[in-house]
Amino acid sequence: MKTPLREKIGFLAGLVLLGLCCLGGSFTLPASNALELFAIGAAPLACIAAIAGWAVTLERRITHRTIRLHLVTIALLMALWIILRTFRHHFTHYDDPASFMAWYLYYVPMLLIPLLCVLSAGCIGRPEGAPVRPISKVLAAVTVCMIALVLTNNVHGLVFTFPTDPPNTHAHGYGPAYYPVLAWTLLLSAGALVVLMRRCLVPSVRGRAWQPFLILGLISLYSVLYVCGMFNDLPEDVLDLSVVACTFVLAICESVIQAGLIPSNSHFDALFAQTSIPAQIVDRNGRVAYQTTAWPGISPSYFQGESAAGLAAASSTGAAADSAAANGDRTWAVDANTLLHRHPITSGAVLWAQDLTELNAAKRRLSHTQDQLQDLTVVLQAESQTAAERARIDVGNDLFDRIAKELQKPIQNLDDILTRTADEPDDPVRDRNALRTACLAGTYVKRRANLILLEQSNDRIPGEELVLCLRESNESLKACGMPAYLDAQAEGTLRPRTAMVAYDLLHVALQQVGTARIQSLLANIRITEGTVSIKATLDATVPLDENAGAELAPRFQDIPGIDVDAQMSREQDSFFLHLTMRERDDA
């Protein structure tokens, strides 16, 4: 929970009083009666009262909490400065240790006030509670070092010198470290105004910024004349540095506020006269204090009491509505295009009307656009589905065309066999051989088409797929009365093209020997990852001629992505084939 501003101010005031009590042991009363004491304290009390009155107005005028705290702290430091000056001149002797300490303590407010001015200027345009910037920490560290240098002057004597013996504060000079302290004070003061000018974005306000610079120039001139001893012949209470400096500081702070360099609650009449926002500021009784020319003339019945008929919670819901209600915020719906907002402020409330005409028109356009987009989405989805279905059909047609093209010759051979067998007279031996050839060709067409389908959706297929093709061809031969034996084992994967080439070569080998002359078939198949090894022995019923298997040799050459090692031999009525196929990575 944040500490209230009044508690922070009270804490700082307590520190001031504690410091004065620590010095109180060395103080002596300067007057013998109350009248003289009143005459001594009247002027300082008047100055402190003026500073306190100015500080009280800051709580209502300055809107930024951090800046307000800095300015109130400046007021407390000026009051401390006046108190220290009074005690030094009227309640201590010039050679008392308390006089030296009170004089050194002058420089605490003298250095801290310009620093707080810089920090206040740096807070303009930043949210409350923002982290302290590194440059602010550096400035504060240098200022603390300057204060420590002054407070320890009795140790090193670099800031003030005392030529008399014993030393006293009335007769003093300035050491080499005094001028950096004075320069740092003036530099911080000028830097605060420069930062204010850079952060101010209103041209009309910048035109009035000469006022604080003029006052800064006067206080700089006074400081130079004071250090040069131009006022040494005047009485102590005339043009005293503390009183004059506090007056100038107060004048600079107020001129900055009046010039508009620090955001405040001033100049509402000019603001409300030029703004185009429909707004009002009313007191607790509902009387109008400020009103813009754009105010729509809404009847007070809309915002008097929570039971008004126009009360609306549509503008904020959920946690936002609960937070707004806790802060005293209210919102009324005047009509479909106007909302009236109320926010409580000190001694009244601010009201502003929100025109929803453009927002409602934008919502209608958005709703119309959403309907159009939904209709367009439905059309696009239908078109996408149609295009996808058309693409699927096209892919299927291309695939069937490829199957028909690659298997055109085997299908034609199968058709010729069936046609010739039907046209010629019955011959049991010929019909059995034709049936054997037709079964082998039909099985080849079926399994070969299946491999093409697998290639369409797979980069690699299990070697078992090739084994299934060979087993089905083997079974078709068995069904036609041919002794056929197959020993197959598959442990890896193949490219679909590799499986098709291996199946094609074995089928061509059977065709070259001639299914009518084959008495038996013995085949051994081994498949590993990317490799096919086939060993086949075909026994014929009659001796084979020398050209048996001659057409196989050209098929083994220049197969893309496959290295083929083929060995063929024949002996009387037997044909031997040893085929090894290995896939290459350049396929």
Coordinates of C-alpha atoms in Angstrom, one line a residue:
M1 CA 0.0 0.0 0.0
K2 CA 1.4 3.4 -1.0
T3 CA 2.2 5.9 1.8
P4 CA -0.2 9.0 1.6
L5 CA 1.4 12.3 0.7
R6 CA 0.5 13.9 4.0
E7 CA 2.4 11.2 5.9
K8 CA 5.5 11.7 3.7
I9 CA 5.4 15.5 4.3
G10 CA 4.9 14.9 8.1
F11 CA 7.9 12.5 8.1
L12 CA 10.1 15.2 6.4
A13 CA 8.9 17.9 8.8
G14 CA 9.8 15.6 11.7
L15 CA 13.3 15.2 10.4
V16 CA 13.6 19.0 10.2
L17 CA 12.5 19.4 13.8
L18 CA 14.8 16.6 15.0
G19 CA 17.8 18.3 13.4
L20 CA 16.9 21.6 15.1
C21 CA 16.6 19.8 18.5
C22 CA 20.0 18.4 18.0
L23 CA 21.4 21.9 17.7
G24 CA 19.2 23.4 20.5
G25 CA 21.8 22.7 23.2
S26 CA 24.1 25.4 22.0
F27 CA 21.4 28.1 21.4
T28 CA 21.0 31.2 23.6
L29 CA 18.1 33.5 23.8
P30 CA 18.9 36.9 22.1
A31 CA 16.2 39.0 23.8
S32 CA 15.3 39.8 27.4
N33 CA 11.5 40.1 26.8
A34 CA 8.8 38.6 24.6
L35 CA 8.4 41.8 22.6
E36 CA 12.0 41.7 21.4
L37 CA 11.7 37.9 20.7
F38 CA 8.5 38.5 18.7
A39 CA 10.3 41.3 16.7
I40 CA 13.1 38.9 15.9
G41 CA 10.8 36.0 14.8
A42 CA 8.1 37.9 13.1
A43 CA 9.8 38.2 9.7
P44 CA 11.0 34.5 9.6
L45 CA 7.6 33.3 10.7
A46 CA 6.0 35.4 7.9
C47 CA 8.3 33.8 5.4
I48 CA 7.6 30.3 6.7
A49 CA 3.9 31.0 6.6
A50 CA 4.1 32.2 3.0
I51 CA 6.1 29.1 2.1
A52 CA 3.6 26.8 3.9
G53 CA 0.6 28.4 2.2
W54 CA 2.2 27.9 -1.1
A55 CA 3.0 24.3 -0.3
V56 CA -0.7 23.7 0.7
T57 CA -1.9 24.9 -2.7
L58 CA 0.4 22.3 -4.5
E59 CA -1.7 19.4 -3.3
R60 CA -4.7 20.7 -5.3
R61 CA -2.9 22.2 -8.2
I62 CA -0.1 19.7 -9.2
T63 CA -1.6 16.5 -10.7
H64 CA 1.6 14.3 -10.8
R65 CA 2.1 12.7 -7.4
T66 CA 5.9 12.5 -7.7
I67 CA 6.3 16.1 -8.9
R68 CA 4.0 17.2 -6.1
L69 CA 6.1 15.4 -3.5
H70 CA 9.3 17.0 -4.8
L71 CA 7.8 20.5 -4.7
V72 CA 6.5 20.1 -1.2
T73 CA 9.9 18.8 -0.2
I74 CA 11.4 22.0 -1.7
A75 CA 9.0 24.1 0.4
L76 CA 10.1 22.2 3.6
L77 CA 13.8 22.8 2.7
M78 CA 13.2 26.5 2.2
A79 CA 11.5 26.6 5.6
L80 CA 14.5 24.8 7.1
W81 CA 16.8 27.3 5.5
I82 CA 14.9 30.2 7.0
I83 CA 14.9 28.6 10.5
L84 CA 18.7 27.9 10.3
R85 CA 19.3 31.5 9.2
T86 CA 17.3 32.8 12.1
F87 CA 19.0 30.6 14.7
R88 CA 22.4 31.4 13.4
H89 CA 22.0 35.2 13.4
H90 CA 19.9 35.6 16.6
F91 CA 20.3 32.5 18.8
T92 CA 24.0 31.8 18.6
H93 CA 27.3 33.6 18.8
Y94 CA 29.5 33.8 15.8
D95 CA 32.2 31.7 17.5
D96 CA 29.8 29.0 18.8
P97 CA 30.2 25.5 17.1
A98 CA 26.4 25.6 16.6
S99 CA 26.8 28.8 14.5
F100 CA 29.3 27.0 12.3
M101 CA 27.0 24.0 11.9
A102 CA 23.9 26.1 11.2
W103 CA 25.9 28.0 8.6
Y104 CA 27.1 24.7 6.9
L105 CA 23.6 23.3 7.0
Y106 CA 22.5 26.2 4.8
Y107 CA 24.0 24.3 1.9
V108 CA 21.8 21.2 2.5
P109 CA 18.7 23.1 1.1
M110 CA 20.9 25.2 -1.3
L111 CA 22.1 22.0 -3.0
L112 CA 19.0 19.8 -2.6
I113 CA 16.5 22.3 -3.9
P114 CA 18.1 22.5 -7.4
L115 CA 18.5 18.7 -7.4
L116 CA 14.8 18.2 -6.7
C117 CA 14.0 20.7 -9.4
V118 CA 15.9 18.6 -11.9
L119 CA 14.2 15.4 -10.7
S120 CA 10.8 17.1 -11.0
A121 CA 11.5 18.2 -14.5
G122 CA 12.6 14.6 -15.4
C123 CA 9.2 13.3 -14.1
I124 CA 7.2 15.3 -16.7
G125 CA 5.8 12.9 -19.3
R126 CA 6.6 9.8 -17.3
P127 CA 4.0 7.7 -15.4
E128 CA 3.8 7.8 -11.6
G129 CA 5.9 5.1 -10.0
A130 CA 8.4 4.9 -12.9
P131 CA 11.9 3.6 -11.9
V132 CA 14.6 6.2 -11.1
R133 CA 16.9 6.8 -14.1
P134 CA 20.7 6.2 -13.7
I135 CA 21.5 9.9 -14.5
S136 CA 19.3 10.9 -11.6
K137 CA 21.3 8.6 -9.3
V138 CA 24.5 10.2 -10.5
L139 CA 23.3 13.7 -9.9
A140 CA 22.1 12.8 -6.4
A141 CA 25.5 11.2 -5.7
V142 CA 27.4 14.3 -6.8
T143 CA 25.1 16.5 -4.7
V144 CA 25.6 14.4 -1.6
C145 CA 29.3 14.6 -2.1
M146 CA 29.1 18.4 -2.3
I147 CA 27.0 18.5 0.9
A148 CA 29.5 16.2 2.7
L149 CA 32.3 18.5 1.5
V150 CA 30.7 21.6 3.1
L151 CA 29.7 19.8 6.4
T152 CA 33.2 18.6 6.9
N153 CA 34.8 22.1 6.3
N154 CA 36.1 22.2 9.9
V155 CA 38.3 19.2 9.0
H156 CA 39.9 20.4 5.7
G157 CA 39.0 24.1 5.4
L158 CA 38.6 23.9 1.6
V159 CA 35.2 25.6 1.4
F160 CA 35.4 28.4 3.9
T161 CA 38.4 30.0 5.5
F162 CA 38.5 31.9 8.8
P163 CA 41.5 34.3 9.2
T164 CA 40.7 35.4 12.8
D165 CA 41.8 33.6 15.9
P166 CA 39.6 32.3 17.4
P167 CA 37.7 31.7 14.1
N168 CA 34.1 33.0 13.8
T169 CA 31.5 32.9 11.1
H170 CA 31.3 36.7 10.8
A171 CA 34.8 37.0 9.5
H172 CA 35.3 34.4 6.8
G173 CA 36.6 33.9 3.3
Y174 CA 36.0 31.4 0.5
G175 CA 38.3 28.4 -0.2
P176 CA 39.0 26.7 -3.6
A177 CA 36.2 24.1 -3.1
Y178 CA 33.5 26.8 -2.6
Y179 CA 33.3 27.8 -6.2
P180 CA 32.6 24.2 -7.5
V181 CA 29.8 24.0 -4.9
L182 CA 28.3 27.3 -6.1
A183 CA 28.8 26.3 -9.8
W184 CA 27.1 23.0 -9.2
T185 CA 24.1 24.8 -7.6
L186 CA 23.7 27.1 -10.5
L187 CA 24.3 24.3 -13.0
L188 CA 21.5 22.2 -11.5
S189 CA 19.1 25.2 -11.5
A190 CA 19.8 26.0 -15.2
G191 CA 19.6 22.3 -16.0
A192 CA 16.2 22.0 -14.5
L193 CA 14.8 24.7 -16.7
V194 CA 16.5 23.3 -19.8
V195 CA 14.9 19.9 -19.1
L196 CA 11.5 21.5 -18.6
M197 CA 11.9 23.3 -21.9
R198 CA 12.8 20.1 -23.8
R199 CA 9.9 18.2 -22.3
C200 CA 7.3 20.8 -23.0
L201 CA 5.6 20.1 -26.3
V202 CA 3.2 23.1 -26.3
P203 CA 4.5 26.0 -28.4
S204 CA 2.4 28.6 -26.6
V205 CA 3.9 27.5 -23.3
R206 CA 7.5 27.7 -24.6
G207 CA 6.8 31.3 -25.5
R208 CA 6.3 32.1 -21.8
A209 CA 9.4 30.2 -20.6
W210 CA 11.5 33.4 -20.4
Q211 CA 10.0 34.2 -17.0
P212 CA 11.8 31.5 -14.9
F213 CA 15.0 32.1 -16.9
L214 CA 14.8 35.8 -16.0
I215 CA 14.4 35.0 -12.3
L216 CA 17.3 32.5 -12.5
G217 CA 19.5 35.3 -14.1
L218 CA 18.6 37.7 -11.2
I219 CA 19.4 35.1 -8.5
S220 CA 22.7 34.3 -10.3
L221 CA 23.6 38.0 -10.4
Y222 CA 22.7 38.4 -6.7
S223 CA 24.9 35.3 -5.8
V224 CA 27.9 36.8 -7.7
L225 CA 27.5 40.2 -6.0
Y226 CA 27.1 38.5 -2.6
V227 CA 30.2 36.5 -3.0
C228 CA 32.1 39.7 -4.1
G229 CA 31.1 41.3 -0.8
M230 CA 28.8 44.0 -2.4
F231 CA 26.3 43.7 0.5
N232 CA 28.7 43.5 3.4
D233 CA 27.9 47.1 4.6
L234 CA 24.2 46.4 4.8
P235 CA 22.4 45.3 8.0
E236 CA 22.2 41.5 8.4
D237 CA 18.4 41.3 7.8
V238 CA 18.6 43.4 4.5
L239 CA 19.1 41.3 1.3
D240 CA 20.1 38.3 3.4
L241 CA 21.2 35.4 1.1
S242 CA 18.8 32.9 2.7
V243 CA 15.7 35.1 2.5
V244 CA 16.5 36.3 -1.0
A245 CA 17.4 32.8 -2.3
C246 CA 14.1 31.3 -0.9
T247 CA 12.2 34.2 -2.5
F248 CA 13.8 33.5 -5.8
V249 CA 13.3 29.8 -5.6
L250 CA 9.6 30.2 -4.7
A251 CA 9.3 32.7 -7.6
I252 CA 11.0 30.3 -10.0
C253 CA 8.8 27.3 -9.0
E254 CA 5.6 29.4 -9.2
S255 CA 6.6 31.0 -12.6
V256 CA 7.3 27.5 -14.0
I257 CA 3.8 26.4 -12.9
Q258 CA 2.1 29.5 -14.2
A259 CA 4.0 29.2 -17.5
G260 CA 2.6 25.7 -17.9
L261 CA 6.0 23.9 -17.9
I262 CA 4.8 21.7 -15.0
P263 CA 1.4 20.1 -15.5
S264 CA -1.2 21.6 -13.1
N265 CA -4.9 22.2 -12.7
S266 CA -4.5 25.8 -13.8
H267 CA -5.8 27.5 -16.9
F268 CA -8.9 25.3 -17.2
D269 CA -10.9 28.2 -18.7
A270 CA -8.5 28.5 -21.6
L271 CA -8.3 24.7 -22.0
F272 CA -12.1 24.3 -22.0
A273 CA -12.5 27.2 -24.4
Q274 CA -10.3 25.6 -27.1
T275 CA -10.9 21.9 -26.7
S276 CA -13.3 20.0 -29.0
I277 CA -14.1 17.4 -26.3
P278 CA -17.6 17.7 -24.8
A279 CA -16.8 17.9 -21.1
Q280 CA -17.9 19.6 -17.9
I281 CA -16.4 20.1 -14.4
V282 CA -19.0 20.4 -11.7
D283 CA -18.9 20.9 -7.9
R284 CA -20.5 18.7 -5.3
N285 CA -23.8 20.4 -5.8
G286 CA -23.8 19.9 -9.5
R287 CA -23.1 23.5 -10.4
V288 CA -21.0 23.9 -13.6
A289 CA -17.6 25.3 -13.0
Y290 CA -16.2 24.8 -16.5
Q291 CA -17.9 23.7 -19.7
T292 CA -16.6 23.2 -23.2
T293 CA -18.4 24.7 -26.2
A294 CA -18.9 21.2 -27.6
W295 CA -21.0 20.1 -24.6
P296 CA -24.2 18.6 -26.1
G297 CA -26.5 20.0 -23.4
I298 CA -27.4 16.7 -21.8
S299 CA -30.0 17.0 -19.0
P300 CA -28.7 16.6 -15.5
S301 CA -31.3 13.8 -14.9
Y302 CA -28.9 11.4 -16.6
F303 CA -26.2 11.7 -14.0
Q304 CA -28.0 12.6 -10.7
G305 CA -28.0 9.5 -8.6
E306 CA -27.6 5.8 -9.3
S307 CA -31.3 5.3 -10.0
A308 CA -31.3 7.4 -13.1
A309 CA -33.0 5.6 -16.0
G310 CA -30.0 6.0 -18.3
L311 CA -27.5 4.2 -16.1
A312 CA -25.5 1.8 -18.3
A313 CA -22.9 -0.8 -17.5
A314 CA -22.3 -1.7 -21.2
S315 CA -19.1 0.3 -21.5
S316 CA -17.2 -1.8 -18.9
T317 CA -17.8 -5.3 -17.7
G318 CA -16.2 -7.8 -15.3
A319 CA -13.2 -6.7 -13.3
A320 CA -13.0 -3.4 -15.2
A321 CA -16.6 -2.5 -14.1
D322 CA -15.8 -3.5 -10.5
S323 CA -12.7 -1.4 -10.5
A324 CA -14.5 1.6 -12.0
A325 CA -17.3 1.3 -9.4
A326 CA -14.8 1.2 -6.6
N327 CA -13.2 4.4 -7.9
G328 CA -16.6 6.2 -8.1
D329 CA -16.7 6.1 -11.9
R330 CA -20.1 6.0 -13.5
T331 CA -21.3 5.6 -17.1
W332 CA -24.7 6.4 -18.5
A333 CA -26.2 5.6 -21.9
V334 CA -27.9 8.7 -23.1
D335 CA -28.9 7.1 -26.4
A336 CA -27.6 4.5 -28.9
N337 CA -24.8 6.8 -30.0
T338 CA -23.8 8.7 -26.8
L339 CA -22.3 7.6 -23.5
L340 CA -21.9 10.0 -20.5
H341 CA -19.0 9.3 -18.2
R342 CA -18.4 10.7 -14.7
H343 CA -15.2 10.6 -12.7
P344 CA -14.9 12.1 -9.2
I345 CA -12.3 14.7 -8.4
T346 CA -11.6 16.8 -5.4
S347 CA -14.7 18.9 -4.5
G348 CA -16.6 17.7 -7.5
A349 CA -16.6 15.6 -10.6
V350 CA -15.6 15.7 -14.3
L351 CA -18.2 14.7 -16.9
W352 CA -17.5 14.0 -20.6
A353 CA -19.7 12.7 -23.4
Q354 CA -18.5 10.0 -25.7
D355 CA -19.9 10.0 -29.3
L356 CA -20.3 6.5 -30.5
T357 CA -21.7 7.3 -33.9
E358 CA -18.5 6.5 -35.8
L359 CA -17.9 3.5 -33.6
N360 CA -21.3 2.1 -34.2
A361 CA -21.0 2.7 -37.9
A362 CA -17.7 0.9 -37.9
K363 CA -19.3 -2.0 -36.0
R364 CA -22.0 -2.2 -38.6
R365 CA -19.5 -2.1 -41.4
L366 CA -17.5 -4.8 -39.6
S367 CA -20.6 -7.0 -39.2
H368 CA -21.4 -6.6 -42.9
T369 CA -17.8 -7.4 -43.8
Q370 CA -17.9 -10.5 -41.5
D371 CA -21.1 -11.7 -43.2
Q372 CA -19.5 -11.2 -46.6
L373 CA -16.4 -13.0 -45.5
Q374 CA -18.4 -15.9 -44.2
D375 CA -20.2 -16.3 -47.5
L376 CA -17.0 -16.0 -49.3
T377 CA -15.5 -18.6 -47.0
V378 CA -18.3 -21.0 -47.8
V379 CA -17.8 -20.5 -51.5
L380 CA -14.0 -20.9 -51.3
Q381 CA -14.4 -24.0 -49.2
A382 CA -16.7 -25.5 -51.8
E383 CA -14.3 -24.5 -54.6
S384 CA -11.4 -26.0 -52.7
Q385 CA -13.2 -29.2 -52.2
T386 CA -14.2 -29.4 -55.9
A387 CA -10.6 -28.6 -56.9
A388 CA -9.3 -31.3 -54.5
E389 CA -11.7 -33.8 -55.9
R390 CA -10.8 -32.9 -59.4
A391 CA -7.1 -33.2 -58.6
R392 CA -7.7 -36.6 -57.0
I393 CA -9.6 -37.8 -60.1
D394 CA -6.8 -36.4 -62.4
V395 CA -4.2 -38.2 -60.4
G396 CA -6.2 -41.4 -60.6
N397 CA -6.7 -41.0 -64.3
D398 CA -3.0 -40.4 -64.8
L399 CA -2.2 -43.4 -62.7
F400 CA -4.6 -45.7 -64.7
D401 CA -3.1 -44.3 -67.9
R402 CA 0.4 -45.2 -66.7
I403 CA -0.7 -48.7 -65.7
A404 CA -2.3 -49.2 -69.1
K405 CA 0.8 -47.9 -70.9
E406 CA 3.3 -50.0 -68.9
L407 CA 1.3 -53.2 -69.0
Q408 CA 0.0 -52.8 -72.6
K409 CA 2.2 -55.6 -74.0
P410 CA 1.5 -58.2 -71.3
I411 CA -2.3 -57.4 -71.5
Q412 CA -2.2 -57.7 -75.3
N413 CA -0.3 -61.1 -75.0
L414 CA -2.9 -62.3 -72.6
D415 CA -5.7 -61.3 -74.9
D416 CA -4.0 -63.0 -77.9
I417 CA -3.6 -66.3 -76.0
L418 CA -7.2 -66.3 -74.9
T419 CA -8.4 -65.4 -78.4
R420 CA -6.2 -68.0 -80.1
T421 CA -7.2 -70.8 -77.7
A422 CA -10.9 -70.0 -78.3
D423 CA -10.6 -70.1 -82.1
E424 CA -8.5 -73.2 -82.5
P425 CA -9.8 -76.8 -82.1
D426 CA -9.4 -78.5 -78.7
D427 CA -6.0 -79.9 -77.9
P428 CA -5.5 -80.9 -74.2
V429 CA -1.7 -80.4 -74.3
R430 CA -1.9 -77.0 -76.0
D431 CA -4.8 -75.8 -73.9
R432 CA -2.8 -76.8 -70.7
N433 CA 0.2 -74.8 -71.9
A434 CA -2.0 -71.9 -72.9
L435 CA -3.7 -71.9 -69.5
R436 CA -0.3 -72.0 -67.8
T437 CA 0.9 -69.0 -69.8
A438 CA -2.4 -67.1 -69.3
C439 CA -2.3 -67.6 -65.5
L440 CA 1.3 -66.4 -65.3
A441 CA 0.5 -63.4 -67.4
G442 CA -2.6 -62.5 -65.5
T443 CA -0.8 -62.7 -62.2
Y444 CA 2.0 -60.6 -63.5
V445 CA -0.4 -57.9 -64.7
K446 CA -2.2 -57.8 -61.3
R447 CA 0.9 -57.7 -59.1
R448 CA 2.7 -55.3 -61.4
A449 CA -0.2 -52.8 -61.3
N450 CA -0.2 -53.1 -57.5
L451 CA 3.5 -52.1 -57.4
I452 CA 2.7 -49.0 -59.6
L453 CA 0.0 -48.0 -57.1
L454 CA 2.4 -48.4 -54.2
E455 CA 5.0 -46.2 -55.9
Q456 CA 2.4 -43.4 -56.2
S457 CA 2.3 -42.9 -52.4
N458 CA 5.5 -44.4 -51.1
D459 CA 9.2 -43.6 -51.5
R460 CA 10.1 -47.0 -50.2
I461 CA 8.2 -50.2 -49.7
P462 CA 8.9 -53.3 -47.6
G463 CA 10.8 -56.0 -49.4
E464 CA 7.9 -58.3 -48.5
E465 CA 5.8 -56.7 -51.3
L466 CA 8.2 -58.2 -53.9
V467 CA 8.1 -61.5 -52.1
L468 CA 4.3 -61.5 -52.3
C469 CA 4.4 -60.9 -56.1
L470 CA 6.8 -63.8 -56.6
R471 CA 4.8 -66.1 -54.3
E472 CA 1.5 -65.3 -56.2
S473 CA 3.3 -66.1 -59.6
N474 CA 4.7 -69.3 -58.1
E475 CA 1.2 -70.3 -56.8
S476 CA -0.3 -69.7 -60.3
L477 CA 2.2 -72.0 -61.8
K478 CA 1.5 -74.6 -59.2
A479 CA -2.2 -74.3 -59.9
C480 CA -1.5 -75.2 -63.5
G481 CA 0.3 -78.4 -62.6
M482 CA 3.9 -77.1 -62.8
P483 CA 6.2 -78.0 -59.9
A484 CA 7.4 -74.7 -58.6
Y485 CA 9.3 -74.1 -55.4
L486 CA 10.1 -70.7 -53.9
D487 CA 12.4 -69.9 -50.9
A488 CA 12.1 -66.2 -50.1
Q489 CA 13.2 -64.0 -47.2
A490 CA 12.9 -60.2 -46.9
E491 CA 14.4 -58.1 -44.1
G492 CA 14.7 -54.6 -45.6
T493 CA 13.0 -52.0 -47.8
L494 CA 13.3 -51.2 -51.5
R495 CA 12.4 -48.5 -53.9
P496 CA 9.2 -49.4 -55.7
R497 CA 11.1 -49.1 -59.0
T498 CA 13.7 -51.7 -57.8
A499 CA 10.9 -54.2 -57.0
M500 CA 9.3 -53.6 -60.4
V501 CA 12.6 -54.1 -62.3
A502 CA 13.3 -57.4 -60.3
Y503 CA 9.8 -58.7 -61.0
D504 CA 10.0 -57.7 -64.7
L505 CA 13.4 -59.5 -65.2
L506 CA 12.2 -62.8 -63.6
H507 CA 9.0 -62.7 -65.7
V508 CA 10.9 -62.1 -68.9
A509 CA 13.2 -65.0 -68.0
L510 CA 10.2 -67.3 -67.7
Q511 CA 8.9 -66.0 -71.1
Q512 CA 12.3 -66.5 -72.8
V513 CA 12.6 -70.1 -71.7
G514 CA 8.9 -70.6 -72.5
T515 CA 6.3 -71.7 -70.0
A516 CA 5.2 -74.6 -72.3
R517 CA 8.7 -76.1 -72.1
I518 CA 9.3 -75.6 -68.3
Q519 CA 9.1 -78.8 -66.4
S520 CA 9.9 -77.3 -62.9
L521 CA 11.0 -74.1 -61.3
L522 CA 13.3 -73.7 -58.2
A523 CA 13.9 -70.1 -57.0
N524 CA 15.7 -68.6 -54.0
I525 CA 15.1 -64.9 -53.1
R526 CA 17.0 -62.9 -50.5
I527 CA 16.1 -59.2 -49.9
T528 CA 18.0 -56.9 -47.6
E529 CA 18.0 -53.0 -47.4
G530 CA 18.3 -51.8 -51.0
T531 CA 19.5 -55.2 -52.3
V532 CA 17.8 -58.1 -54.1
S533 CA 19.5 -61.4 -54.8
I534 CA 17.7 -64.0 -57.1
K535 CA 18.9 -67.5 -57.8
A536 CA 16.6 -69.5 -60.2
T537 CA 16.8 -72.9 -61.9
L538 CA 14.4 -73.8 -64.7
D539 CA 14.2 -77.4 -66.0
A540 CA 12.7 -77.8 -69.5
T541 CA 11.0 -80.8 -71.0
V542 CA 13.2 -80.5 -74.1
P543 CA 16.8 -79.3 -74.7
L544 CA 17.1 -75.5 -74.8
D545 CA 18.6 -73.8 -77.8
E546 CA 21.6 -71.6 -77.7
N547 CA 19.6 -68.3 -77.8
A548 CA 17.6 -69.1 -74.6
G549 CA 17.8 -66.0 -72.4
A550 CA 19.6 -63.9 -75.0
E551 CA 17.0 -61.2 -74.8
L552 CA 17.6 -60.8 -71.1
A553 CA 21.1 -59.3 -71.4
P554 CA 20.1 -55.9 -72.8
R555 CA 17.6 -55.4 -69.9
F556 CA 20.4 -55.6 -67.3
Q557 CA 22.3 -52.5 -68.7
D558 CA 21.8 -48.8 -67.9
I559 CA 19.0 -49.2 -65.3
P560 CA 18.7 -45.7 -63.6
G561 CA 19.7 -45.9 -59.9
I562 CA 20.3 -49.7 -59.9
D563 CA 23.5 -51.7 -60.4
V564 CA 22.8 -55.2 -61.8
D565 CA 25.1 -58.2 -61.7
A566 CA 23.6 -61.0 -63.8
Q567 CA 25.0 -64.4 -64.5
M568 CA 23.2 -66.8 -66.9
S569 CA 24.1 -70.3 -68.1
R570 CA 22.4 -73.4 -69.6
E571 CA 23.0 -77.1 -69.8
Q572 CA 21.0 -79.2 -72.2
D573 CA 17.5 -78.9 -70.7
S574 CA 18.3 -76.5 -67.7
F575 CA 18.6 -72.7 -67.4
F576 CA 20.4 -71.0 -64.5
L577 CA 20.0 -67.4 -63.5
H578 CA 21.9 -65.6 -60.7
L579 CA 20.8 -62.0 -60.4
T580 CA 22.0 -59.4 -57.9
M581 CA 20.6 -55.8 -57.8
R582 CA 21.9 -53.0 -55.6
E583 CA 20.3 -49.5 -55.3
R584 CA 22.5 -46.4 -55.9
D585 CA 22.1 -43.1 -54.0
D586 CA 22.1 -41.1 -57.2
A587 CA 18.6 -42.3 -58.2

